[in-house]
């Protein structure tokens, strides 16, 4: 059943279908111009033991259209509003803490699952506040160069798990962004799980299946 509760971010929630002693949490983060309902459509396809929360970005672009930060696509690649991106990073970190007050889940089993700009935010949070999350799944996203100066020590990062999926034909966020992020994570002594697909900027059934397999393995 859908339910919206007022925190700093509005969100939808799917309670776990299978109750366990300690409930893990998935936070779904949508892409630019989308909304929490779009990502929430994946909720019933995710593992039954998870509490699933789908958050709405803080910026309103139009009716039913939201974002974590403004971005322009230029000949030299995406150009972001850095202040908005930083504010969104801090907002998601606070949102994780606020959720503890209104939802029942294990704070040591928090996973970010983001598509496109939501994937960007998943990187940004996991690499700067790794104590808040056990894993981050980045679906067709990229790692912001602006975030790299904020990335914490390898020792603090070592317990965070990363899942990366990307289409080789992605016209929005090029496949090279995924390759660059994988190399960067490996330089931090991390071992990301990386899947590539002959796909565009989307989430298909195989991506979802691979994501579920990863969630079951790291949970």
PDB file of N, CA and C in Angstrom, residues 133-198:
ATOM      1  N   UNK A 133      25.455   3.946   4.939  1.00  0.00           N
ATOM      2  CA  UNK A 133      24.938   2.974   3.982  1.00  0.00           C
ATOM      3  C   UNK A 133      25.847   1.751   3.910  1.00  0.00           C
ATOM      4  N   UNK A 134      25.238   0.602   3.684  1.00  0.00           N
ATOM      5  CA  UNK A 134      26.010  -0.623   3.494  1.00  0.00           C
ATOM      6  C   UNK A 134      26.287  -0.864   2.015  1.00  0.00           C
ATOM      7  N   UNK A 135      25.439  -0.313   1.154  1.00  0.00           N
ATOM      8  CA  UNK A 135      25.633  -0.530  -0.264  1.00  0.00           C
ATOM      9  C   UNK A 135      24.972   0.553  -1.100  1.00  0.00           C
ATOM     10  N   UNK A 136      25.501   0.716  -2.310  1.00  0.00           N
ATOM     11  CA  UNK A 136      24.917   1.666  -3.260  1.00  0.00           C
ATOM     12  C   UNK A 136      24.866   1.012  -4.630  1.00  0.00           C
ATOM     13  N   UNK A 137      23.698   1.053  -5.247  1.00  0.00           N
ATOM     14  CA  UNK A 137      23.511   0.528  -6.593  1.00  0.00           C
ATOM     15  C   UNK A 137      23.294   1.696  -7.539  1.00  0.00           C
ATOM     16  N   UNK A 138      24.155   1.812  -8.521  1.00  0.00           N
ATOM     17  CA  UNK A 138      24.117   2.921  -9.462  1.00  0.00           C
ATOM     18  C   UNK A 138      23.682   2.394 -10.817  1.00  0.00           C
ATOM     19  N   UNK A 139      22.491   2.766 -11.241  1.00  0.00           N
ATOM     20  CA  UNK A 139      21.917   2.304 -12.495  1.00  0.00           C
ATOM     21  C   UNK A 139      22.000   3.440 -13.506  1.00  0.00           C
ATOM     22  N   UNK A 140      22.890   3.317 -14.465  1.00  0.00           N
ATOM     23  CA  UNK A 140      23.042   4.336 -15.519  1.00  0.00           C
ATOM     24  C   UNK A 140      23.342   5.712 -14.938  1.00  0.00           C
ATOM     25  N   UNK A 141      24.317   5.785 -14.063  1.00  0.00           N
ATOM     26  CA  UNK A 141      24.678   7.047 -13.436  1.00  0.00           C
ATOM     27  C   UNK A 141      26.097   7.471 -13.764  1.00  0.00           C
ATOM     28  N   UNK A 142      26.627   8.380 -12.946  1.00  0.00           N
ATOM     29  CA  UNK A 142      28.024   8.771 -13.065  1.00  0.00           C
ATOM     30  C   UNK A 142      28.508   9.299 -11.722  1.00  0.00           C
ATOM     31  N   UNK A 143      29.797   9.350 -11.557  1.00  0.00           N
ATOM     32  CA  UNK A 143      30.414   9.895 -10.350  1.00  0.00           C
ATOM     33  C   UNK A 143      30.832  11.326 -10.632  1.00  0.00           C
ATOM     34  N   UNK A 144      30.320  12.267  -9.851  1.00  0.00           N
ATOM     35  CA  UNK A 144      30.633  13.674 -10.084  1.00  0.00           C
ATOM     36  C   UNK A 144      32.088  13.982  -9.723  1.00  0.00           C
ATOM     37  N   UNK A 145      32.826  14.616 -10.624  1.00  0.00           N
ATOM     38  CA  UNK A 145      34.177  15.065 -10.264  1.00  0.00           C
ATOM     39  C   UNK A 145      34.155  16.004  -9.065  1.00  0.00           C
ATOM     40  N   UNK A 146      33.056  16.762  -8.930  1.00  0.00           N
ATOM     41  CA  UNK A 146      32.941  17.719  -7.834  1.00  0.00           C
ATOM     42  C   UNK A 146      32.883  17.039  -6.471  1.00  0.00           C
ATOM     43  N   UNK A 147      32.535  15.753  -6.451  1.00  0.00           N
ATOM     44  CA  UNK A 147      32.409  15.031  -5.181  1.00  0.00           C
ATOM     45  C   UNK A 147      33.742  14.422  -4.735  1.00  0.00           C
ATOM     46  N   UNK A 148      34.621  14.192  -5.667  1.00  0.00           N
ATOM     47  CA  UNK A 148      35.864  13.475  -5.347  1.00  0.00           C
ATOM     48  C   UNK A 148      36.674  14.125  -4.209  1.00  0.00           C
ATOM     49  N   UNK A 149      36.750  15.465  -4.126  1.00  0.00           N
ATOM     50  CA  UNK A 149      37.481  16.051  -2.997  1.00  0.00           C
ATOM     51  C   UNK A 149      36.852  15.750  -1.631  1.00  0.00           C
ATOM     52  N   UNK A 150      35.581  15.350  -1.623  1.00  0.00           N
ATOM     53  CA  UNK A 150      34.875  15.060  -0.371  1.00  0.00           C
ATOM     54  C   UNK A 150      34.948  13.588   0.024  1.00  0.00           C
ATOM     55  N   UNK A 151      35.459  12.734  -0.870  1.00  0.00           N
ATOM     56  CA  UNK A 151      35.483  11.293  -0.626  1.00  0.00           C
ATOM     57  C   UNK A 151      36.397  10.987   0.562  1.00  0.00           C
ATOM     58  N   UNK A 152      35.920  10.128   1.445  1.00  0.00           N
ATOM     59  CA  UNK A 152      36.647   9.851   2.685  1.00  0.00           C
ATOM     60  C   UNK A 152      37.728   8.789   2.455  1.00  0.00           C
ATOM     61  N   UNK A 153      38.415   8.447   3.517  1.00  0.00           N
ATOM     62  CA  UNK A 153      39.558   7.533   3.438  1.00  0.00           C
ATOM     63  C   UNK A 153      39.141   6.126   3.012  1.00  0.00           C
ATOM     64  N   UNK A 154      40.089   5.425   2.417  1.00  0.00           N
ATOM     65  CA  UNK A 154      39.846   4.042   2.003  1.00  0.00           C
ATOM     66  C   UNK A 154      39.400   3.183   3.167  1.00  0.00           C
ATOM     67  N   UNK A 155      39.946   3.447   4.349  1.00  0.00           N
ATOM     68  CA  UNK A 155      39.609   2.638   5.516  1.00  0.00           C
ATOM     69  C   UNK A 155      38.139   2.776   5.874  1.00  0.00           C
ATOM     70  N   UNK A 156      37.600   3.993   5.779  1.00  0.00           N
ATOM     71  CA  UNK A 156      36.183   4.202   6.085  1.00  0.00           C
ATOM     72  C   UNK A 156      35.284   3.605   5.006  1.00  0.00           C
ATOM     73  N   UNK A 157      35.790   3.527   3.779  1.00  0.00           N
ATOM     74  CA  UNK A 157      34.979   3.046   2.662  1.00  0.00           C
ATOM     75  C   UNK A 157      34.902   1.534   2.556  1.00  0.00           C
ATOM     76  N   UNK A 158      35.776   0.824   3.244  1.00  0.00           N
ATOM     77  CA  UNK A 158      35.987  -0.589   2.920  1.00  0.00           C
ATOM     78  C   UNK A 158      34.763  -1.480   3.145  1.00  0.00           C
ATOM     79  N   UNK A 159      33.809  -1.040   3.954  1.00  0.00           N
ATOM     80  CA  UNK A 159      32.640  -1.877   4.223  1.00  0.00           C
ATOM     81  C   UNK A 159      31.468  -1.599   3.277  1.00  0.00           C
ATOM     82  N   UNK A 160      31.633  -0.632   2.372  1.00  0.00           N
ATOM     83  CA  UNK A 160      30.539  -0.282   1.468  1.00  0.00           C
ATOM     84  C   UNK A 160      30.618  -1.128   0.196  1.00  0.00           C
ATOM     85  N   UNK A 161      29.478  -1.667  -0.199  1.00  0.00           N
ATOM     86  CA  UNK A 161      29.371  -2.467  -1.418  1.00  0.00           C
ATOM     87  C   UNK A 161      28.793  -1.618  -2.548  1.00  0.00           C
ATOM     88  N   UNK A 162      29.331  -1.790  -3.760  1.00  0.00           N
ATOM     89  CA  UNK A 162      28.843  -1.031  -4.908  1.00  0.00           C
ATOM     90  C   UNK A 162      28.410  -1.963  -6.029  1.00  0.00           C
ATOM     91  N   UNK A 163      27.254  -1.640  -6.610  1.00  0.00           N
ATOM     92  CA  UNK A 163      26.726  -2.329  -7.787  1.00  0.00           C
ATOM     93  C   UNK A 163      26.556  -1.274  -8.876  1.00  0.00           C
ATOM     94  N   UNK A 164      27.105  -1.537 -10.049  1.00  0.00           N
ATOM     95  CA  UNK A 164      27.019  -0.588 -11.155  1.00  0.00           C
ATOM     96  C   UNK A 164      26.468  -1.305 -12.377  1.00  0.00           C
ATOM     97  N   UNK A 165      25.417  -0.753 -12.968  1.00  0.00           N
ATOM     98  CA  UNK A 165      24.902  -1.281 -14.235  1.00  0.00           C
ATOM     99  C   UNK A 165      24.780  -0.126 -15.215  1.00  0.00           C
ATOM    100  N   UNK A 166      25.115  -0.409 -16.482  1.00  0.00           N
ATOM    101  CA  UNK A 166      25.091   0.671 -17.469  1.00  0.00           C
ATOM    102  C   UNK A 166      24.943   0.087 -18.864  1.00  0.00           C
ATOM    103  N   UNK A 167      24.175   0.772 -19.688  1.00  0.00           N
ATOM    104  CA  UNK A 167      24.006   0.363 -21.081  1.00  0.00           C
ATOM    105  C   UNK A 167      25.122   0.901 -21.955  1.00  0.00           C
ATOM    106  N   UNK A 168      25.666   0.062 -22.801  1.00  0.00           N
ATOM    107  CA  UNK A 168      26.766   0.494 -23.667  1.00  0.00           C
ATOM    108  C   UNK A 168      26.312   1.500 -24.717  1.00  0.00           C
ATOM    109  N   UNK A 169      24.999   1.564 -24.972  1.00  0.00           N
ATOM    110  CA  UNK A 169      24.456   2.480 -25.971  1.00  0.00           C
ATOM    111  C   UNK A 169      23.775   3.697 -25.341  1.00  0.00           C
ATOM    112  N   UNK A 170      24.055   3.962 -24.087  1.00  0.00           N
ATOM    113  CA  UNK A 170      23.396   5.054 -23.364  1.00  0.00           C
ATOM    114  C   UNK A 170      23.740   6.407 -24.000  1.00  0.00           C
ATOM    115  N   UNK A 171      22.724   7.134 -24.526  1.00  0.00           N
ATOM    116  CA  UNK A 171      23.002   8.426 -25.155  1.00  0.00           C
ATOM    117  C   UNK A 171      22.943   9.598 -24.171  1.00  0.00           C
ATOM    118  N   UNK A 172      22.470   9.350 -22.954  1.00  0.00           N
ATOM    119  CA  UNK A 172      22.284  10.420 -21.964  1.00  0.00           C
ATOM    120  C   UNK A 172      23.514  10.552 -21.072  1.00  0.00           C
ATOM    121  N   UNK A 173      23.877   9.476 -20.414  1.00  0.00           N
ATOM    122  CA  UNK A 173      25.109   9.398 -19.627  1.00  0.00           C
ATOM    123  C   UNK A 173      25.954   8.289 -20.250  1.00  0.00           C
ATOM    124  N   UNK A 174      26.996   8.685 -20.918  1.00  0.00           N
ATOM    125  CA  UNK A 174      27.775   7.764 -21.743  1.00  0.00           C
ATOM    126  C   UNK A 174      28.343   6.595 -20.927  1.00  0.00           C
ATOM    127  N   UNK A 175      28.499   5.470 -21.599  1.00  0.00           N
ATOM    128  CA  UNK A 175      29.023   4.255 -20.972  1.00  0.00           C
ATOM    129  C   UNK A 175      30.383   4.500 -20.319  1.00  0.00           C
ATOM    130  N   UNK A 176      31.173   5.417 -20.892  1.00  0.00           N
ATOM    131  CA  UNK A 176      32.498   5.704 -20.326  1.00  0.00           C
ATOM    132  C   UNK A 176      32.404   6.199 -18.883  1.00  0.00           C
ATOM    133  N   UNK A 177      31.287   6.836 -18.537  1.00  0.00           N
ATOM    134  CA  UNK A 177      31.122   7.279 -17.143  1.00  0.00           C
ATOM    135  C   UNK A 177      31.175   6.086 -16.183  1.00  0.00           C
ATOM    136  N   UNK A 178      30.569   4.974 -16.592  1.00  0.00           N
ATOM    137  CA  UNK A 178      30.577   3.774 -15.749  1.00  0.00           C
ATOM    138  C   UNK A 178      31.994   3.215 -15.640  1.00  0.00           C
ATOM    139  N   UNK A 179      32.693   3.152 -16.755  1.00  0.00           N
ATOM    140  CA  UNK A 179      34.061   2.624 -16.744  1.00  0.00           C
ATOM    141  C   UNK A 179      34.961   3.478 -15.862  1.00  0.00           C
ATOM    142  N   UNK A 180      34.812   4.791 -15.960  1.00  0.00           N
ATOM    143  CA  UNK A 180      35.628   5.696 -15.142  1.00  0.00           C
ATOM    144  C   UNK A 180      35.340   5.509 -13.659  1.00  0.00           C
ATOM    145  N   UNK A 181      34.059   5.330 -13.327  1.00  0.00           N
ATOM    146  CA  UNK A 181      33.684   5.149 -11.917  1.00  0.00           C
ATOM    147  C   UNK A 181      34.220   3.835 -11.371  1.00  0.00           C
ATOM    148  N   UNK A 182      34.140   2.786 -12.177  1.00  0.00           N
ATOM    149  CA  UNK A 182      34.680   1.490 -11.746  1.00  0.00           C
ATOM    150  C   UNK A 182      36.170   1.617 -11.458  1.00  0.00           C
ATOM    151  N   UNK A 183      36.896   2.271 -12.342  1.00  0.00           N
ATOM    152  CA  UNK A 183      38.341   2.460 -12.132  1.00  0.00           C
ATOM    153  C   UNK A 183      38.608   3.261 -10.863  1.00  0.00           C
ATOM    154  N   UNK A 184      37.792   4.284 -10.640  1.00  0.00           N
ATOM    155  CA  UNK A 184      37.992   5.113  -9.446  1.00  0.00           C
ATOM    156  C   UNK A 184      37.746   4.305  -8.176  1.00  0.00           C
ATOM    157  N   UNK A 185      36.666   3.531  -8.153  1.00  0.00           N
ATOM    158  CA  UNK A 185      36.356   2.728  -6.975  1.00  0.00           C
ATOM    159  C   UNK A 185      37.468   1.715  -6.708  1.00  0.00           C
ATOM    160  N   UNK A 186      37.987   1.134  -7.758  1.00  0.00           N
ATOM    161  CA  UNK A 186      39.088   0.177  -7.584  1.00  0.00           C
ATOM    162  C   UNK A 186      40.333   0.870  -7.036  1.00  0.00           C
ATOM    163  N   UNK A 187      40.531   2.124  -7.412  1.00  0.00           N
ATOM    164  CA  UNK A 187      41.667   2.885  -6.883  1.00  0.00           C
ATOM    165  C   UNK A 187      41.514   3.156  -5.388  1.00  0.00           C
ATOM    166  N   UNK A 188      40.287   3.048  -4.902  1.00  0.00           N
ATOM    167  CA  UNK A 188      40.004   3.214  -3.467  1.00  0.00           C
ATOM    168  C   UNK A 188      39.962   1.862  -2.747  1.00  0.00           C
ATOM    169  N   UNK A 189      40.493   0.835  -3.390  1.00  0.00           N
ATOM    170  CA  UNK A 189      40.544  -0.527  -2.831  1.00  0.00           C
ATOM    171  C   UNK A 189      39.168  -1.150  -2.663  1.00  0.00           C
ATOM    172  N   UNK A 190      38.218  -0.717  -3.480  1.00  0.00           N
ATOM    173  CA  UNK A 190      36.876  -1.294  -3.467  1.00  0.00           C
ATOM    174  C   UNK A 190      36.736  -2.281  -4.624  1.00  0.00           C
ATOM    175  N   UNK A 191      35.741  -3.155  -4.503  1.00  0.00           N
ATOM    176  CA  UNK A 191      35.513  -4.174  -5.532  1.00  0.00           C
ATOM    177  C   UNK A 191      34.068  -4.088  -6.024  1.00  0.00           C
ATOM    178  N   UNK A 192      33.788  -3.100  -6.872  1.00  0.00           N
ATOM    179  CA  UNK A 192      32.408  -2.944  -7.354  1.00  0.00           C
ATOM    180  C   UNK A 192      31.978  -4.107  -8.234  1.00  0.00           C
ATOM    181  N   UNK A 193      30.709  -4.472  -8.127  1.00  0.00           N
ATOM    182  CA  UNK A 193      30.101  -5.430  -9.043  1.00  0.00           C
ATOM    183  C   UNK A 193      29.613  -4.636 -10.242  1.00  0.00           C
ATOM    184  N   UNK A 194      30.098  -4.984 -11.435  1.00  0.00           N
ATOM    185  CA  UNK A 194      29.812  -4.188 -12.624  1.00  0.00           C
ATOM    186  C   UNK A 194      29.174  -5.046 -13.709  1.00  0.00           C
ATOM    187  N   UNK A 195      28.012  -4.572 -14.194  1.00  0.00           N
ATOM    188  CA  UNK A 195      27.314  -5.251 -15.285  1.00  0.00           C
ATOM    189  C   UNK A 195      27.089  -4.266 -16.423  1.00  0.00           C
ATOM    190  N   UNK A 196      27.380  -4.683 -17.638  1.00  0.00           N
ATOM    191  CA  UNK A 196      27.095  -3.868 -18.808  1.00  0.00           C
ATOM    192  C   UNK A 196      26.122  -4.593 -19.721  1.00  0.00           C
ATOM    193  N   UNK A 197      25.339  -3.792 -20.436  1.00  0.00           N
ATOM    194  CA  UNK A 197      24.267  -4.338 -21.268  1.00  0.00           C
ATOM    195  C   UNK A 197      24.242  -3.593 -22.601  1.00  0.00           C
ATOM    196  N   UNK A 198      23.809  -4.254 -23.627  1.00  0.00           N
ATOM    197  CA  UNK A 198      23.607  -3.586 -24.919  1.00  0.00           C
ATOM    198  C   UNK A 198      22.260  -2.879 -24.848  1.00  0.00           C
TER     199      UNK A 198
END
